[in-house]
């Protein structure tokens, strides 16, 4: 135990004295975060979501409503596809689309009679941004937004969270100039949208766009950090300190555990700073801050152990560096660290959810949004196995003479 | 007097028929030796002789291909941790954490080598004082000079007062002052009862320091004994090294009591009794055989001449 602490202390002192290596591992993702936020927050690159529309009414009004999604800026973010209700539901079950909008028969009459009406929106629970976007548009629509969309389409910025009261007031003021015919039709609320989504995900804590990107970026930091800290394994071997330790009486398992401990301290510091910074700087909200913190450190540690096992099995320090680089970057991409999984092509997103980092990031989002589901424990158990396997393989490599080289 | 000590505590370090192979290549062939407490045992050999390999086997870093090693009575393979508990090592490379200070390095290596924390506080200034680095205790090791790092490397090997100390070329690349200091420290370790295995390819160091010696070459032990015993193998002959040009006929020279140890086109080594008096005769014979002498050095019997006699080559080539 004393030895373990001595190893951890030594590693931490090393990091404190020579922080350049770690700084870049945290700095790069931070820069990416800022860049992506500004790009996504602007209007150039947007995630493309798929909205399935089942138009059972088939009237002029329903067509006007559904065509709102394929116009202007919205068309760049949402790809719409007309389906039958049955087909749409089947595809939603398969997770193939962001949302399914069902416009039942009778919309046209109700709309023209100015009677309340109900639309059904089925949202994909594993996605967060795009279903929200569709919901956003519909809510704008139901509050008279359909006409706003037609008249002020260019100014519609859906990426801000729900329209604030101020924004609605602004929209109303501008609407007055549009004409009586429009105004009479725009009296809210004409249409009520019924949301359908698995109960476990309610209530959802809304977060800012920066907050949506935050888990992925944090994971990217943790991946880079693990990689940087694992590179020390080879440095210790090249330098001869590991050989010297192998000739000392304390078991090498203590050295390994001490390193993990140091990594966890650094991970905890980074997670803490990122979460606090994300909250105050990017407006991220956390439904379960303690759980989120523990989860981040835990998943970071198991990924650290997995990367360290890879380092131990490389043939040289260069091979180790190349190998982990080749692995970490695609993992980060597929695992939703550069752009949220929702916005990736479905095939990549499917793989991404199976990567340890991607799965961990998904759970981070859930912990940010609200109550945890059972899959948290499934993913947790899988990460525990990954970390355990990483440790066992590393120890085996050490016992088989990694130090001697 | 020191030399007599080891017989009182025999077998602090026992190596029996050690053999270590890397695949087809055998780095150490059948080396056996025994050293006791209070003794400095020299392991002398040129580059690639297998000295470091032997030390790594003793330290449990490498597993011997065959043979046995006991440290303080414990087999290094079967009771590794117990054997290593008596061991201190100063490796050939500078194995230190460069970002950490001298004091922090000693703290770490002290704990790693099993020194109790209660001892640690008192012991660290003591060791730093011994190696002359007390005033640099708080400086990171990366700011040290080569010689200071060497001394630090040594300090980390002795911080826990090991019973058996393995020193792998502890004076490599240091200035004469640091060298003298390190040799002093090694003697002090032996005086305090440690069994020291001292690896080097400096003959002078081995002669000045070691009670007993083993000479190794290509992984084989070619001579072992006290300095006196090894010198006797040379039968008080001087070593004569000549530079010039020496055709093949020179190698075939037959002169009474003169042995050709080594022959090359431009160098010739001879083992000669009372060489100073016989040089004119030697020069004459070489000239008669068609050779030419341009320079000559005469060395009294030494380990160096013994090494050349045993292996037919210079130690440092
Ligand atoms: N891992 C290894 N794989 C293959 N051969 C090795 C390995 N380590 C050492 N050797 C070989 O074993 C031989 C002995 O090496 P060793 O390092 O023990 O020599 P040494 O006496 O310490 O030399 P030096 O004075 O240069 O330090 C050398 O020929 C070396 O090339
Ligand atoms: Mg060596």
XYZ file of C-alpha atoms and ligand atoms in Angstrom:
754
model
C 0.000 0.000 0.000
C 2.811 2.380 0.923
C 4.556 1.467 -2.281
C 1.381 2.009 -4.268
C 1.023 5.498 -2.833
C 4.695 6.206 -3.492
C 4.217 5.254 -7.155
C 1.114 7.417 -7.454
C 2.896 10.331 -5.780
C 5.863 9.945 -8.077
C 3.600 9.945 -11.156
C 1.666 12.968 -9.977
C 4.838 14.890 -9.138
C 6.080 14.067 -12.602
C 2.902 15.475 -14.141
C 2.996 18.593 -12.006
C 6.652 19.226 -12.897
C 6.250 18.508 -16.581
C 2.670 19.418 -17.443
C 3.275 20.140 -21.124
C 2.416 16.627 -22.254
C -0.832 16.561 -20.387
C -1.744 20.115 -21.263
C -1.834 19.244 -24.931
C -3.894 16.152 -24.248
C -6.516 18.328 -22.627
C -6.003 21.398 -24.735
C -6.625 19.767 -28.091
C -10.134 18.558 -27.228
C -10.889 21.890 -25.615
C -10.000 23.731 -28.791
C -12.110 21.252 -30.748
C -15.007 21.876 -28.391
C -14.828 25.606 -28.874
C -14.494 25.219 -32.637
C -17.354 22.768 -32.947
C -19.603 24.831 -30.737
C -19.024 27.868 -32.853
C -19.493 25.918 -36.070
C -22.628 24.115 -34.906
C -23.922 27.231 -33.217
C -23.529 29.046 -36.513
C -25.219 27.768 -39.610
C -22.629 26.038 -41.732
C -22.472 22.468 -40.563
C -25.562 20.891 -39.128
C -26.367 17.390 -38.069
C -28.742 15.695 -40.427
C -31.638 13.891 -38.828
C -34.260 11.775 -40.433
C -37.900 12.657 -39.875
C -40.454 10.142 -41.033
C -43.813 11.661 -41.827
C -46.968 9.673 -42.049
C -49.581 11.935 -43.563
C -52.867 10.120 -43.066
C -54.827 13.238 -43.861
C -53.256 13.937 -47.211
C -54.911 17.368 -47.463
C -53.507 20.714 -48.560
C -53.139 21.813 -44.955
C -51.297 18.696 -43.896
C -49.026 19.012 -46.874
C -48.291 22.613 -45.979
C -47.507 21.545 -42.449
C -45.198 18.710 -43.399
C -43.481 20.716 -46.090
C -42.337 23.145 -43.403
C -39.626 20.632 -42.604
C -38.210 20.577 -46.077
C -37.759 24.269 -46.503
C -34.899 26.648 -45.995
C -32.564 26.030 -43.142
C -34.613 23.204 -41.741
C -34.110 21.193 -44.906
C -30.386 21.260 -44.215
C -30.863 19.732 -40.805
C -33.742 17.405 -41.351
C -34.252 14.937 -44.081
C -37.925 14.047 -44.399
C -39.408 10.929 -45.824
C -43.060 10.082 -46.366
C -44.056 6.716 -44.974
C -47.141 4.836 -43.959
C -47.875 4.783 -40.224
C -47.133 1.076 -39.900
C -43.912 1.312 -41.869
C -42.844 4.383 -39.894
C -43.410 2.667 -36.553
C -41.476 -0.359 -37.677
C -38.548 1.785 -38.719
C -38.635 3.752 -35.493
C -38.411 0.473 -33.593
C -35.333 -0.306 -35.609
C -33.837 3.021 -34.571
C -33.519 4.128 -38.181
C -34.867 7.652 -37.787
C -34.804 10.525 -35.347
C -38.571 10.912 -35.128
C -41.877 9.940 -36.661
C -44.608 12.520 -37.101
C -48.105 11.151 -37.537
C -50.689 13.477 -38.973
C -54.025 11.689 -38.531
C -57.047 12.028 -40.767
C -59.189 15.099 -40.204
C -56.466 17.714 -39.742
C -57.704 19.785 -42.605
C -61.274 20.133 -41.327
C -60.199 20.824 -37.758
C -57.678 23.389 -38.894
C -60.134 25.227 -41.034
C -62.773 25.048 -38.287
C -60.147 26.298 -35.873
C -60.686 23.399 -33.546
C -57.960 21.898 -31.367
C -56.185 19.033 -32.992
C -53.676 16.414 -32.018
C -50.492 15.408 -33.801
C -48.358 12.502 -32.677
C -44.593 12.697 -32.556
C -42.583 9.569 -31.785
C -39.017 10.358 -30.761
C -35.970 8.125 -30.891
C -34.833 7.814 -27.246
C -31.209 7.209 -28.098
C -30.911 10.542 -29.861
C -31.089 13.843 -28.177
C -30.568 16.700 -30.564
C -32.600 15.934 -33.624
C -35.844 14.752 -32.059
C -35.641 17.855 -29.966
C -35.220 19.906 -33.084
C -38.330 18.404 -34.654
C -40.222 18.998 -31.440
C -38.986 22.549 -31.412
C -40.239 23.175 -34.916
C -43.583 21.642 -34.138
C -43.970 23.726 -31.021
C -43.199 26.827 -32.999
C -45.682 25.649 -35.567
C -48.428 25.016 -33.057
C -47.995 28.471 -31.703
C -48.488 29.987 -35.076
C -45.009 29.169 -36.171
C -46.096 27.642 -39.419
C -46.617 31.090 -40.757
C -43.580 32.398 -39.074
C -41.670 29.704 -40.849
C -43.172 30.806 -44.154
C -42.646 34.487 -43.596
C -39.535 34.695 -41.469
C -37.972 31.362 -42.404
C -34.441 32.685 -42.641
C -34.460 34.019 -39.159
C -35.656 30.872 -37.518
C -32.910 29.635 -35.299
C -33.925 26.353 -33.882
C -30.700 25.534 -32.198
C -31.398 27.709 -29.246
C -33.420 25.878 -26.672
C -37.210 26.366 -26.581
C -38.223 29.804 -27.766
C -38.117 32.069 -24.803
C -41.026 34.270 -23.939
C -39.099 37.206 -25.238
C -38.558 35.490 -28.571
C -42.237 34.639 -28.889
C -43.145 38.188 -28.063
C -40.777 39.342 -30.751
C -42.293 36.928 -33.220
C -45.786 38.122 -32.357
C -44.835 41.732 -32.870
C -43.441 40.989 -36.257
C -46.448 38.901 -37.143
C -48.759 41.884 -36.847
C -47.309 43.198 -40.029
C -48.082 40.064 -41.974
C -51.767 40.608 -42.419
C -55.143 39.799 -41.005
C -55.631 36.587 -42.886
C -52.483 35.214 -41.393
C -53.172 36.557 -37.936
C -56.550 34.910 -37.667
C -55.035 31.576 -38.530
C -52.155 32.108 -36.142
C -54.161 32.222 -32.959
C -52.549 29.684 -30.710
C -53.055 26.995 -29.793
C -54.643 25.362 -32.706
C -52.844 22.109 -32.669
C -51.640 20.055 -29.797
C -48.637 17.821 -30.243
C -48.615 14.624 -28.283
C -45.125 13.324 -27.502
C -44.428 9.653 -27.289
C -41.215 8.423 -25.789
C -40.171 5.688 -23.341
C -41.114 6.703 -19.830
C -37.640 6.130 -18.386
C -36.269 9.168 -20.085
C -38.696 11.571 -18.470
C -38.343 14.163 -17.153
C -35.570 15.290 -19.409
C -33.260 17.979 -18.248
C -32.594 20.323 -21.100
C -29.084 21.376 -21.788
C -27.386 23.845 -24.055
C -25.726 22.895 -27.292
C -22.325 23.148 -25.627
C -23.695 20.830 -22.981
C -24.681 18.315 -25.618
C -21.143 18.250 -26.982
C -19.543 18.232 -23.542
C -19.580 14.483 -22.750
C -17.963 13.609 -26.052
C -15.290 16.230 -25.583
C -14.659 15.128 -22.037
C -14.219 11.594 -23.290
C -11.812 12.856 -25.930
C -9.792 14.532 -23.171
C -9.808 11.338 -21.174
C -8.730 9.292 -24.181
C -5.837 11.633 -24.925
C -4.924 11.787 -21.274
C -4.900 8.003 -20.941
C -2.769 7.784 -24.021
C -0.294 10.345 -22.670
C -0.107 8.677 -19.274
C 0.258 5.227 -20.792
C 3.171 6.408 -22.921
C 5.005 6.772 -19.599
C 5.055 2.985 -19.322
C 7.439 2.810 -22.236
C 9.422 5.771 -20.974
C 9.986 3.986 -17.698
C 11.121 0.926 -19.548
C 13.476 2.797 -21.862
C 14.865 4.847 -19.017
C 15.603 1.712 -16.977
C 13.555 2.686 -13.941
C 11.196 -0.194 -14.614
C 14.120 -2.641 -14.753
C 15.363 -1.233 -11.501
C 11.928 -1.640 -9.952
C 11.739 -5.215 -11.162
C 14.897 -5.895 -9.139
C 13.376 -4.319 -6.020
C 11.406 -6.451 -3.555
C 8.014 -4.774 -4.047
C 5.727 -6.543 -6.531
C 5.215 -4.916 -9.914
C 1.455 -5.156 -9.387
C 1.899 -2.319 -6.885
C 3.566 -0.239 -9.549
C 0.687 -0.909 -11.928
C -1.961 -0.087 -9.323
C -0.097 3.045 -8.270
C -0.132 4.219 -11.857
C -3.877 3.576 -12.108
C -4.398 5.518 -8.901
C -2.427 8.471 -10.266
C -4.399 8.294 -13.503
C -7.651 8.360 -11.532
C -6.553 11.420 -9.582
C -5.741 13.231 -12.811
C -8.968 12.014 -14.426
C -10.962 13.222 -11.425
C -9.339 16.631 -11.664
C -10.090 16.903 -15.366
C -13.645 15.641 -15.035
C -14.265 18.055 -12.167
C -12.870 21.035 -14.043
C -14.724 20.122 -17.231
C -18.061 19.627 -15.514
C -17.830 22.839 -13.527
C -16.520 24.735 -16.537
C -19.202 23.183 -18.741
C -21.900 24.308 -16.360
C -20.766 27.870 -15.962
C -19.122 28.374 -19.314
C -21.334 26.421 -21.696
C -24.565 26.314 -19.764
C -24.535 22.534 -19.392
C -27.044 21.168 -16.872
C -26.581 17.992 -14.861
C -29.502 16.047 -13.464
C -27.175 13.823 -11.469
C -23.837 15.603 -10.948
C -22.304 13.172 -8.435
C -23.293 10.119 -10.435
C -21.991 11.789 -13.560
C -18.648 12.598 -11.920
C -18.184 9.072 -10.597
C -19.199 7.583 -13.911
C -16.755 9.752 -15.856
C -13.811 8.873 -13.624
C -14.755 5.207 -13.604
C -15.152 4.939 -17.370
C -11.949 6.942 -17.867
C -10.039 4.555 -15.608
C -11.235 1.458 -17.413
C -10.324 2.969 -20.761
C -6.919 3.903 -19.307
C -6.393 0.283 -18.284
C -7.392 -0.967 -21.722
C -4.951 1.410 -23.427
C -2.224 0.464 -20.980
C -2.694 -3.213 -21.839
C -2.176 -2.297 -25.487
C 1.025 -0.426 -24.608
C 2.371 -3.466 -22.811
C 1.810 -5.640 -25.845
C 3.389 -3.371 -28.431
C 6.815 -4.305 -29.707
C 8.423 -0.895 -29.143
C 7.621 2.548 -27.804
C 7.061 3.785 -31.328
C 4.792 0.906 -32.170
C 2.886 1.569 -28.967
C 2.435 5.237 -29.824
C 1.413 4.562 -33.414
C -0.886 1.758 -32.424
C -2.751 3.735 -29.787
C -2.967 6.774 -32.070
C -4.459 4.659 -34.809
C -6.941 3.300 -32.341
C -7.831 6.332 -30.263
C -8.713 8.695 -33.091
C -11.194 6.421 -34.885
C -12.614 5.403 -31.518
C -13.109 9.040 -30.611
C -14.761 9.714 -33.964
C -17.051 6.715 -33.926
C -17.771 7.132 -30.236
C -19.304 10.544 -30.715
C -16.445 12.619 -29.362
C -15.997 14.868 -32.374
C -19.691 15.123 -33.219
C -22.615 13.636 -31.330
C -23.613 10.123 -32.296
C -27.018 11.343 -33.477
C -25.436 13.339 -36.203
C -23.265 10.510 -37.511
C -24.395 8.145 -40.240
C -26.541 5.407 -38.709
C -24.021 2.648 -39.437
C -21.173 4.483 -37.701
C -23.411 5.494 -34.816
C -24.336 1.842 -34.335
C -20.650 0.888 -34.098
C -19.979 3.962 -31.974
C -22.491 2.880 -29.360
C -20.608 -0.395 -29.039
C -17.214 1.227 -28.451
C -16.336 1.557 -24.763
C -15.963 5.305 -25.059
C -19.122 5.706 -27.139
C -21.164 3.635 -24.706
C -19.738 5.590 -21.774
C -20.543 8.896 -23.474
C -24.134 7.809 -24.096
C -24.494 7.071 -20.398
C -22.949 10.433 -19.554
C -25.663 12.093 -21.620
C -28.303 10.093 -19.801
C -26.814 11.046 -16.442
C -26.876 14.670 -17.532
C -30.462 14.476 -18.718
C -32.246 12.575 -16.000
C -32.887 9.342 -14.168
C -30.589 6.449 -15.019
C -31.793 3.419 -16.908
C -30.831 -0.192 -16.408
C -28.410 0.013 -19.313
C -26.137 2.130 -17.101
C -25.389 -0.993 -15.110
C -24.943 -3.101 -18.211
C -22.468 -0.624 -19.675
C -20.863 -0.250 -16.223
C -20.365 -3.993 -15.940
C -18.884 -4.111 -19.439
C -16.464 -1.290 -18.619
C -15.523 -3.021 -15.381
C -14.696 -6.158 -17.356
C -12.698 -4.098 -19.844
C -10.696 -2.430 -17.063
C -10.202 -5.742 -15.260
C -9.031 -7.419 -18.441
C -6.708 -4.491 -19.140
C -5.186 -4.810 -15.693
C -4.810 -8.589 -15.907
C -3.182 -8.421 -19.340
C -0.827 -5.653 -18.236
C 0.200 -7.582 -15.168
C 0.737 -10.726 -17.206
C 2.974 -8.805 -19.621
C 4.962 -7.445 -16.668
C 5.356 -10.882 -15.129
C 6.462 -12.285 -18.453
C 9.407 -9.925 -18.529
C 8.158 -6.715 -20.117
C 10.597 -4.831 -17.884
C 13.595 -6.831 -19.053
C 12.745 -6.135 -22.685
C 41.959 -7.674 6.864
C 38.891 -6.963 4.783
C 39.786 -9.840 2.554
C 39.629 -12.125 5.536
C 36.110 -11.001 6.383
C 34.295 -12.793 3.600
C 35.326 -16.184 4.864
C 33.427 -15.332 8.049
C 30.139 -14.823 6.135
C 30.374 -17.080 3.144
C 27.660 -17.305 0.567
C 25.914 -13.953 0.747
C 25.865 -14.267 -3.008
C 26.159 -17.686 -4.596
C 26.017 -18.357 -8.302
C 26.162 -21.940 -9.542
C 26.605 -22.806 -13.180
C 24.616 -19.801 -14.366
C 23.668 -19.886 -17.999
C 21.517 -17.376 -19.835
C 20.542 -17.647 -23.474
C 18.582 -15.336 -25.715
C 17.238 -17.729 -28.301
C 20.254 -19.321 -29.978
C 22.679 -16.830 -28.488
C 24.172 -17.600 -25.108
C 25.179 -14.433 -23.249
C 26.409 -16.209 -20.110
C 27.922 -19.717 -20.102
C 28.253 -21.619 -16.895
C 29.402 -18.911 -14.505
C 29.910 -19.876 -10.875
C 31.049 -17.618 -8.094
C 30.590 -16.985 -4.433
C 30.991 -13.785 -2.468
C 30.571 -13.000 1.207
C 29.677 -10.050 3.393
C 32.333 -7.352 3.687
C 33.850 -8.318 0.383
C 34.135 -6.459 -2.903
C 33.987 -9.026 -5.654
C 35.013 -7.737 -9.064
C 33.434 -8.913 -12.281
C 35.783 -7.796 -14.979
C 35.174 -8.056 -18.677
C 34.957 -6.183 -21.979
C 31.784 -4.959 -23.675
C 29.333 -7.751 -24.260
C 31.049 -10.110 -21.804
C 27.771 -10.799 -20.014
C 28.284 -8.707 -16.871
C 24.954 -6.891 -17.024
C 23.166 -10.095 -17.964
C 24.618 -11.728 -14.846
C 23.469 -8.827 -12.673
C 19.987 -8.940 -14.186
C 19.784 -12.639 -13.405
C 20.801 -12.011 -9.795
C 18.210 -9.241 -9.532
C 15.463 -11.527 -10.792
C 14.858 -9.352 -13.826
C 15.938 -12.197 -16.093
C 15.232 -15.846 -15.416
C 18.341 -17.997 -15.813
C 18.200 -20.550 -18.594
C 19.856 -22.927 -16.142
C 21.818 -22.808 -12.922
C 21.024 -21.396 -9.502
C 21.518 -18.084 -7.769
C 21.073 -17.499 -4.054
C 21.074 -14.106 -2.370
C 21.407 -14.239 1.409
C 20.388 -17.886 1.206
C 17.262 -17.326 -0.901
C 16.890 -18.671 -4.413
C 16.196 -15.755 -6.743
C 13.709 -17.717 -8.833
C 11.772 -19.625 -6.192
C 11.896 -17.005 -3.423
C 12.274 -13.924 -5.561
C 10.825 -11.352 -3.189
C 12.883 -12.632 -0.234
C 16.057 -12.667 -2.285
C 15.417 -9.174 -3.621
C 14.768 -7.891 -0.095
C 18.522 -8.205 0.603
C 19.498 -6.656 -2.677
C 20.530 -3.174 -3.736
C 21.280 -2.371 -7.356
C 22.958 0.536 -9.091
C 22.204 -0.209 -12.740
C 24.499 0.550 -15.631
C 22.049 3.144 -16.969
C 20.953 6.147 -14.917
C 17.628 4.760 -13.736
C 16.179 7.776 -11.941
C 13.073 9.928 -12.244
C 14.567 13.053 -13.740
C 11.672 15.395 -12.952
C 11.858 14.453 -9.290
C 14.367 15.963 -6.892
C 17.243 14.018 -5.356
C 15.325 13.728 -2.114
C 12.126 12.581 -3.822
C 14.046 9.964 -5.769
C 15.567 8.619 -2.570
C 12.150 8.582 -0.917
C 10.660 6.654 -3.793
C 13.492 4.140 -4.155
C 13.690 3.777 -0.401
C 10.041 2.736 -0.223
C 10.330 0.583 -3.352
C 13.253 -1.277 -1.799
C 11.502 -1.814 1.497
C 12.970 0.857 3.764
C 10.604 1.635 6.650
C 9.160 5.144 6.581
C 10.477 5.773 10.092
C 14.018 5.193 8.774
C 13.474 7.173 5.622
C 13.613 10.642 7.114
C 16.923 10.158 8.906
C 18.477 8.049 6.200
C 18.000 10.390 3.232
C 20.215 13.286 4.426
C 22.774 10.706 5.504
C 22.967 9.170 2.036
C 22.932 12.549 0.311
C 25.818 13.607 2.523
C 27.744 10.438 1.612
C 27.429 11.070 -2.110
C 28.091 14.785 -1.709
C 24.694 15.973 -2.908
C 23.168 17.242 0.324
C 23.153 20.825 -0.936
C 21.329 19.704 -4.107
C 18.648 17.696 -2.297
C 15.772 19.769 -3.660
C 16.993 20.120 -7.234
C 15.407 17.979 -9.921
C 17.792 15.261 -11.053
C 17.489 16.404 -14.672
C 19.546 19.475 -13.751
C 22.436 17.349 -12.442
C 25.709 16.785 -14.272
C 26.572 13.306 -15.516
C 28.794 12.602 -12.527
C 26.182 13.833 -10.088
C 23.566 11.596 -11.692
C 25.961 8.661 -11.344
C 26.371 9.381 -7.646
C 22.616 9.718 -7.313
C 22.158 6.399 -9.130
C 24.478 4.860 -6.589
C 22.730 6.562 -3.665
C 19.365 5.072 -4.666
C 20.972 1.622 -4.639
C 22.262 1.933 -1.077
C 19.508 3.981 0.567
C 17.970 0.879 2.183
C 21.313 -0.503 3.462
C 21.294 -3.670 1.312
C 23.211 -6.758 2.380
C 24.162 -7.508 -1.205
C 25.001 -4.612 -3.490
C 25.210 -5.036 -7.261
C 27.093 -2.228 -8.969
C 27.056 -2.245 -12.750
C 29.867 -0.005 -13.975
C 29.111 2.647 -11.357
C 31.893 4.926 -12.578
C 31.013 4.933 -16.282
C 31.423 8.407 -17.702
C 32.366 10.268 -14.541
C 35.184 12.706 -13.865
C 38.193 11.538 -11.804
C 36.917 13.275 -8.665
C 33.526 11.602 -8.757
C 35.272 8.320 -9.496
C 37.446 8.577 -6.407
C 34.384 9.421 -4.366
C 32.395 6.464 -5.688
C 35.274 4.047 -5.062
C 35.477 5.379 -1.502
C 31.755 4.805 -1.079
C 32.057 1.253 -2.351
C 34.815 0.509 0.144
C 32.659 2.003 2.901
C 29.777 -0.292 1.948
C 32.024 -3.316 2.245
C 33.429 -2.054 5.545
C 29.878 -1.911 6.865
C 29.471 -5.564 5.965
C 27.802 -5.482 2.574
C 28.707 -7.998 -0.078
C 29.494 -5.948 -3.182
C 29.561 -7.275 -6.713
C 31.449 -4.693 -8.709
C 31.265 -4.783 -12.471
C 33.742 -2.842 -14.557
C 36.047 -2.891 -17.497
C 38.573 -0.636 -15.786
C 41.456 -2.813 -14.638
C 42.814 -0.122 -12.354
C 39.521 0.071 -10.490
C 39.349 -3.656 -10.036
C 42.938 -3.740 -8.821
C 42.377 -0.896 -6.408
C 39.076 -2.084 -5.056
C 38.420 -5.771 -5.279
C 39.362 -8.482 -2.832
C 38.593 -11.157 -5.328
C 37.888 -11.065 -9.028
C 36.405 -13.010 -11.850
C 37.396 -12.227 -15.408
C 34.715 -12.897 -17.988
C 34.792 -12.799 -21.748
C 32.067 -13.806 -24.193
C 29.990 -14.989 -21.279
C 32.678 -17.361 -20.019
C 34.541 -17.119 -16.770
C 38.191 -17.274 -17.769
C 39.903 -16.696 -14.431
C 38.879 -16.266 -10.822
C 40.806 -15.612 -7.617
C 42.375 -12.967 -5.430
C 44.443 -10.282 -7.060
C 47.590 -12.097 -5.891
C 46.483 -15.391 -7.324
C 45.678 -13.836 -10.661
C 48.982 -11.974 -10.793
C 50.782 -15.212 -10.140
C 49.244 -16.630 -13.290
C 51.372 -14.137 -15.189
C 54.536 -15.444 -13.525
C 55.794 -11.896 -12.944
C 56.104 -11.213 -16.619
C 55.913 -7.742 -18.074
C 53.679 -6.812 -20.925
C 55.419 -5.255 -23.916
C 53.250 -3.525 -26.476
C 54.867 -2.494 -29.714
C 53.607 -0.333 -32.537
C 55.045 -0.440 -36.058
C 54.788 -2.906 -38.905
C 55.009 -6.587 -38.222
C 54.887 -9.067 -41.092
C 53.694 -12.601 -40.447
C 57.238 -13.843 -39.871
C 57.375 -11.785 -36.676
C 54.575 -13.823 -35.127
C 56.713 -16.894 -35.499
C 59.622 -15.438 -33.510
C 61.091 -17.812 -30.964
C 63.017 -16.101 -28.194
C 63.738 -17.587 -24.774
C 61.087 -16.654 -22.167
C 59.225 -14.443 -24.572
C 55.660 -15.236 -25.529
C 53.738 -13.571 -28.362
C 50.316 -12.727 -26.927
C 48.824 -10.834 -29.781
C 49.894 -10.115 -33.326
C 48.521 -7.689 -35.878
C 50.087 -5.954 -38.860
C 50.608 -2.760 -36.875
C 50.701 -4.017 -33.259
C 52.439 -6.712 -31.295
C 52.047 -7.718 -27.623
C 54.621 -9.815 -25.846
C 54.919 -11.305 -22.408
C 58.529 -10.884 -21.263
C 60.451 -11.432 -18.037
C 62.445 -8.316 -17.126
C 61.444 -6.641 -20.331
C 63.494 -3.454 -19.920
C 66.720 -5.406 -20.253
C 65.636 -7.416 -23.247
C 64.240 -4.713 -25.504
C 67.392 -4.389 -27.737
C 67.327 -8.119 -28.339
C 63.618 -8.010 -29.219
C 64.028 -5.058 -31.587
C 66.910 -6.822 -33.308
C 64.925 -9.996 -33.800
C 61.970 -8.073 -35.234
C 64.194 -6.179 -37.654
C 65.751 -9.481 -38.733
C 62.276 -10.858 -39.446
C 61.523 -7.862 -41.697
C 59.518 -5.842 -39.150
C 59.899 -2.318 -37.885
C 59.269 -0.905 -34.376
C 58.035 2.659 -34.083
C 56.936 2.735 -30.457
C 57.042 0.597 -27.341
C 55.409 0.501 -23.889
C 56.322 -1.784 -21.058
C 53.711 -2.574 -18.406
C 54.319 -4.360 -15.122
C 52.229 -7.485 -14.502
C 48.629 -6.416 -14.181
C 45.114 -7.601 -14.756
C 45.355 -6.002 -18.121
C 48.274 -8.143 -19.157
C 46.531 -11.147 -17.685
C 43.435 -10.403 -19.712
C 45.487 -10.112 -22.880
C 47.301 -13.282 -22.019
C 44.042 -15.164 -21.435
C 42.012 -13.843 -24.340
C 44.594 -12.650 -26.822
C 42.961 -9.237 -27.020
C 42.873 -5.905 -25.298
C 40.184 -5.371 -22.705
C 38.920 -2.105 -24.138
C 38.958 -2.334 -27.872
N 17.706 -8.887 -24.779
C 18.747 -9.394 -25.419
N 18.555 -10.147 -26.506
C 19.597 -10.682 -27.166
N 20.877 -10.510 -26.814
C 21.143 -9.773 -25.738
C 20.090 -9.172 -24.976
N 20.649 -8.500 -23.947
C 21.963 -8.665 -24.054
N 22.272 -9.429 -25.120
C 23.607 -9.845 -25.541
O 24.221 -10.494 -24.474
C 25.613 -10.203 -24.464
C 26.017 -9.759 -23.075
O 25.460 -8.472 -22.853
P 25.702 -7.706 -21.490
O 24.878 -6.470 -21.538
O 25.466 -8.627 -20.367
O 27.231 -7.323 -21.575
P 28.099 -6.454 -20.572
O 29.212 -7.323 -20.113
O 27.268 -5.832 -19.543
O 28.667 -5.355 -21.551
P 28.953 -3.796 -21.335
O 30.288 -3.665 -20.737
O 28.912 -3.262 -22.711
O 27.845 -3.278 -20.485
C 25.852 -9.179 -25.545
O 26.399 -9.823 -26.669
C 24.492 -8.664 -25.863
O 24.389 -8.296 -27.198
Mg 26.790 -3.989 -19.028
